[in-house]
XYZ file of C-alpha atoms in Angstrom:
229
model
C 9.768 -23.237 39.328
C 10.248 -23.738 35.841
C 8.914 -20.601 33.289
C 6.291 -22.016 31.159
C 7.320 -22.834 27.504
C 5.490 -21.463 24.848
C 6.593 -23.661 21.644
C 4.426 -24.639 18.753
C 4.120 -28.073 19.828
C 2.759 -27.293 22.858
C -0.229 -25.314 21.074
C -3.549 -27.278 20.678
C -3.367 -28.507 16.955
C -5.990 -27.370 16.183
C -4.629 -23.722 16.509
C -0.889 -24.214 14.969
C -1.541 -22.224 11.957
C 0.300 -24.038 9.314
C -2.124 -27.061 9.810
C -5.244 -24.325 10.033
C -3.701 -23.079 6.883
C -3.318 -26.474 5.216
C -7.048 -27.113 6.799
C -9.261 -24.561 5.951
C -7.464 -22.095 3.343
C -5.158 -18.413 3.910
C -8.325 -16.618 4.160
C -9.302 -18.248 7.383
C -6.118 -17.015 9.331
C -5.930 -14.099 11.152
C -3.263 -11.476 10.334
C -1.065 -12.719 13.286
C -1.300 -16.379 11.845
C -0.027 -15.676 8.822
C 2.792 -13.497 10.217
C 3.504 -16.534 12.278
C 3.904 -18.725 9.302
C 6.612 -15.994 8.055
C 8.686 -15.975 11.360
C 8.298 -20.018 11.387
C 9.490 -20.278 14.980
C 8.945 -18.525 18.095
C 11.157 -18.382 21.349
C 11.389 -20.560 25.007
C 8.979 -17.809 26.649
C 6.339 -17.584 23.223
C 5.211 -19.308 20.432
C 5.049 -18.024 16.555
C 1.967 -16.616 17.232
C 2.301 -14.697 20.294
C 5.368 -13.427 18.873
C 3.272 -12.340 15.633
C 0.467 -10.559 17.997
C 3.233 -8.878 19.624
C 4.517 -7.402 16.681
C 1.555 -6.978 15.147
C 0.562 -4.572 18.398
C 3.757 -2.694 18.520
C 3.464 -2.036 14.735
C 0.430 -0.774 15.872
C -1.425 -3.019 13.155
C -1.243 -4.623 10.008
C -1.056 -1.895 7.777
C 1.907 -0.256 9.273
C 4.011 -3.567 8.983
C 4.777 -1.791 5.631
C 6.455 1.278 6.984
C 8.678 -0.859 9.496
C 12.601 -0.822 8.667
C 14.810 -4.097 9.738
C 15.976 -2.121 12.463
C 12.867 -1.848 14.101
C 11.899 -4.838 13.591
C 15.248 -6.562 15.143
C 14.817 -3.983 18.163
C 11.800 -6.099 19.231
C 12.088 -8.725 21.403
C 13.074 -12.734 19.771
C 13.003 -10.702 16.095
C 16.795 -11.434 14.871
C 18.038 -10.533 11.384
C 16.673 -13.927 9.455
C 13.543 -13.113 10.822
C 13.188 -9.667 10.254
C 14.527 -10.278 6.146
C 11.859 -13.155 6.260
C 9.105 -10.744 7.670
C 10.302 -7.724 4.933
C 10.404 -10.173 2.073
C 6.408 -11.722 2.599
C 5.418 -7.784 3.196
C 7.037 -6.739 -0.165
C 5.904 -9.550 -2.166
C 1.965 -8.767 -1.299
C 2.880 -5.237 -1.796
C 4.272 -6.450 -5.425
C 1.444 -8.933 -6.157
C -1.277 -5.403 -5.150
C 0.907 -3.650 -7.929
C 1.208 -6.157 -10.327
C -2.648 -5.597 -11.157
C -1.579 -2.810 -13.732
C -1.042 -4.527 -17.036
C 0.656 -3.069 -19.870
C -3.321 -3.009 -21.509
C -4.905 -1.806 -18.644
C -7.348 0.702 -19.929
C -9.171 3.712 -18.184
C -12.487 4.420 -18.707
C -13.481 5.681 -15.659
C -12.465 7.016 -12.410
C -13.400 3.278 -10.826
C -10.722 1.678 -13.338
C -7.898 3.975 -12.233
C -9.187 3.446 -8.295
C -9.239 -0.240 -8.971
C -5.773 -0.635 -10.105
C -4.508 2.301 -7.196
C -6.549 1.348 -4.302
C -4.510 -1.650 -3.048
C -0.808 0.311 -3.164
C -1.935 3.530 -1.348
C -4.739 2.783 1.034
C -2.338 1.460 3.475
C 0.403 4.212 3.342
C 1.441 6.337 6.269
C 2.644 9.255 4.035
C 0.950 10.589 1.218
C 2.247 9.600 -2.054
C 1.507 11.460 -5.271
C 1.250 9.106 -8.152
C 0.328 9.658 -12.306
C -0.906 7.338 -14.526
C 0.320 7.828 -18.009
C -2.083 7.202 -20.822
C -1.888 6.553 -24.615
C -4.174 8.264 -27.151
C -6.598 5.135 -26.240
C -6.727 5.266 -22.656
C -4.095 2.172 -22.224
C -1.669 2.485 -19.358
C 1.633 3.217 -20.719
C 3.608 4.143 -17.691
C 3.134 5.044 -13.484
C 5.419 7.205 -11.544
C 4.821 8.321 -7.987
C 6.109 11.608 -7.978
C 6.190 12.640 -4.581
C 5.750 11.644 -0.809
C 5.151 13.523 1.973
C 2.305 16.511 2.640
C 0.597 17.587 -0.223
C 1.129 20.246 -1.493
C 1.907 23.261 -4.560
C 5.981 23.313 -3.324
C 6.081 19.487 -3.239
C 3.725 18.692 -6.541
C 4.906 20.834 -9.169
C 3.420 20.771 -12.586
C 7.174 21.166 -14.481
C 7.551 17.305 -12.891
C 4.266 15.626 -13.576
C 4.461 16.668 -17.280
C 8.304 16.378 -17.143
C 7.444 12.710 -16.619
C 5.034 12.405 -19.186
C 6.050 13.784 -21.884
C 9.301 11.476 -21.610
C 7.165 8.358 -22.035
C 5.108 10.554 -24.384
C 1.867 9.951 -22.966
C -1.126 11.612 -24.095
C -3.267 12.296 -21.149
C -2.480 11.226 -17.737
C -4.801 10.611 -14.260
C -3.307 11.904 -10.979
C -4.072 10.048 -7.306
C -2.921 10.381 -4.109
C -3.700 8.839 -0.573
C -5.039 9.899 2.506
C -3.721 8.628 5.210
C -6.637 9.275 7.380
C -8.672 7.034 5.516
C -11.151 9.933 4.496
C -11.017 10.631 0.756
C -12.561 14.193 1.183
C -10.733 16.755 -1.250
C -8.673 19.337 0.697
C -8.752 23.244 -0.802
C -4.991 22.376 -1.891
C -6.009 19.775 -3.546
C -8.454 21.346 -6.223
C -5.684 24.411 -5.859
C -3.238 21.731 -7.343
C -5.732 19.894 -9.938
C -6.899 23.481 -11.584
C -2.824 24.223 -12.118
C -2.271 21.149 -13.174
C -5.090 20.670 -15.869
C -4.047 24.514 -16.945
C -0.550 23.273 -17.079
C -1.254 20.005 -19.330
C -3.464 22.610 -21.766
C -0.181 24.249 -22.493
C 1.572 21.267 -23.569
C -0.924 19.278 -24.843
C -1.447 17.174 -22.767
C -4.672 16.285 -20.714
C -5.521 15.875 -17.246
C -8.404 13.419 -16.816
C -8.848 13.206 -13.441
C -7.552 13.257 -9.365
C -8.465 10.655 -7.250
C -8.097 10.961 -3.725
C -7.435 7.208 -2.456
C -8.884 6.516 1.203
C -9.473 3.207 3.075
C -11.071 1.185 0.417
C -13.048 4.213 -0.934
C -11.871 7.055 -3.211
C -13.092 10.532 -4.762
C -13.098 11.763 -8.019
C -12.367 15.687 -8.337
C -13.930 15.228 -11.954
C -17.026 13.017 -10.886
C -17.379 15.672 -8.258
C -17.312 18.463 -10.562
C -14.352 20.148 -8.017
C -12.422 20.657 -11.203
């Protein structure tokens, strides 16, 4: 008996999704359409888009396409090398386009302006990442350095880096974030422990600390707005 074939031509056309895309618009797609688009072609046994719901399950979701390597990827099943490169490209260029929102004139004002331009590049990490942005004397973005991955913590975020890194691009006050990965923004006790050293640390060398933002999944908290610092 022969094994069913799964190819894009045999898919209703009403469901290929390059015609859905060309139809109705991107933002009508679901995630494993669009990933089909990327991969283009699918196998004898599946099309594009099973392929792209496969992955999309092993990944275990969307937003941990980011932290695959190629390696993984080309250990799963019909993903060769073009593919996976193809895959890694579209994933880096969304993650470029979410940090491209910080402009040279980007100015903070509140804790929602610095949340606005960090929300997009850490709500989706799987490790914590420790990022500063440096300020001029009128609140415009000068600079942003991520500092440190990994738990958070006074070993891994020292104060002798952070103002290291901002006194060489001579910023005059600066606004630490980092991410949850558990999606909940709630302040940890190391956190404040880190903010009060820090903000001690920037009196010294004149330099201020305006705020910490703990990033979650599309929300944030702000030590200062929460008076934990």
């Amino acid at each position: 008996m022969e094994s069913a074939q799964y190819m894009m031509r045999d898919i209703p056309l009403e469901e290929r999704p390059r015609e859905r895309m060309m139809e109705y618009g991107a933002g009508a797609l679901s995630h494993a359409e669009l990933l089909a688009i990327l991969l283009r072609t699918g196998t004898r046994q599946e099309s594009a888009v099973h392929m792209a719901q496969r992955i999309l399950n092993n990944a275990g979701g969307v937003r941990s396409l980011m932290d695959l390597s190629l390696e993984e990827l080309t250990a799963m099943k019909g993903v060769g090398q073009a593919k996976a490169v193809q895959l890694k490209a579209g994933i880096e260029l969304g993650h470029r386009i979410a940090k491209s929102r910080l402009a040279p004139s980007s100015c903070i004002r509140t804790p929602r302006d610095a949340a606005d331009i960090l929300m997009e590049q850490l709500r989706y990490l799987q490790k914590e990442h420790f990022v500063c942005l440096f300020l001029n004397s009128k609140n415009h973005i000068i600079a942003q350095e991520t500092l440190s991955m990994g738990s958070l913590n006074a070993s891994i975020v020292h104060p002798r880096e952070v103002f290291r890194a901002a006194i060489k691009c001579s910023s005059a006050s600066i606004v630490c974030a980092h991410n949850h990965p558990s999606g909940d923004p709630t302040p940890s006790p190391e956190d404040i422990q880190i903010t009060k050293r820090l903000i001690e640390a920037g009196a010294i060398v004149g330099i201020d600390v305006l705020d910490h933002l703990v990033i979650g999944d599309g929300t944030y908290v702000s030590l200062k707005e929460k008076g934990l610092v």
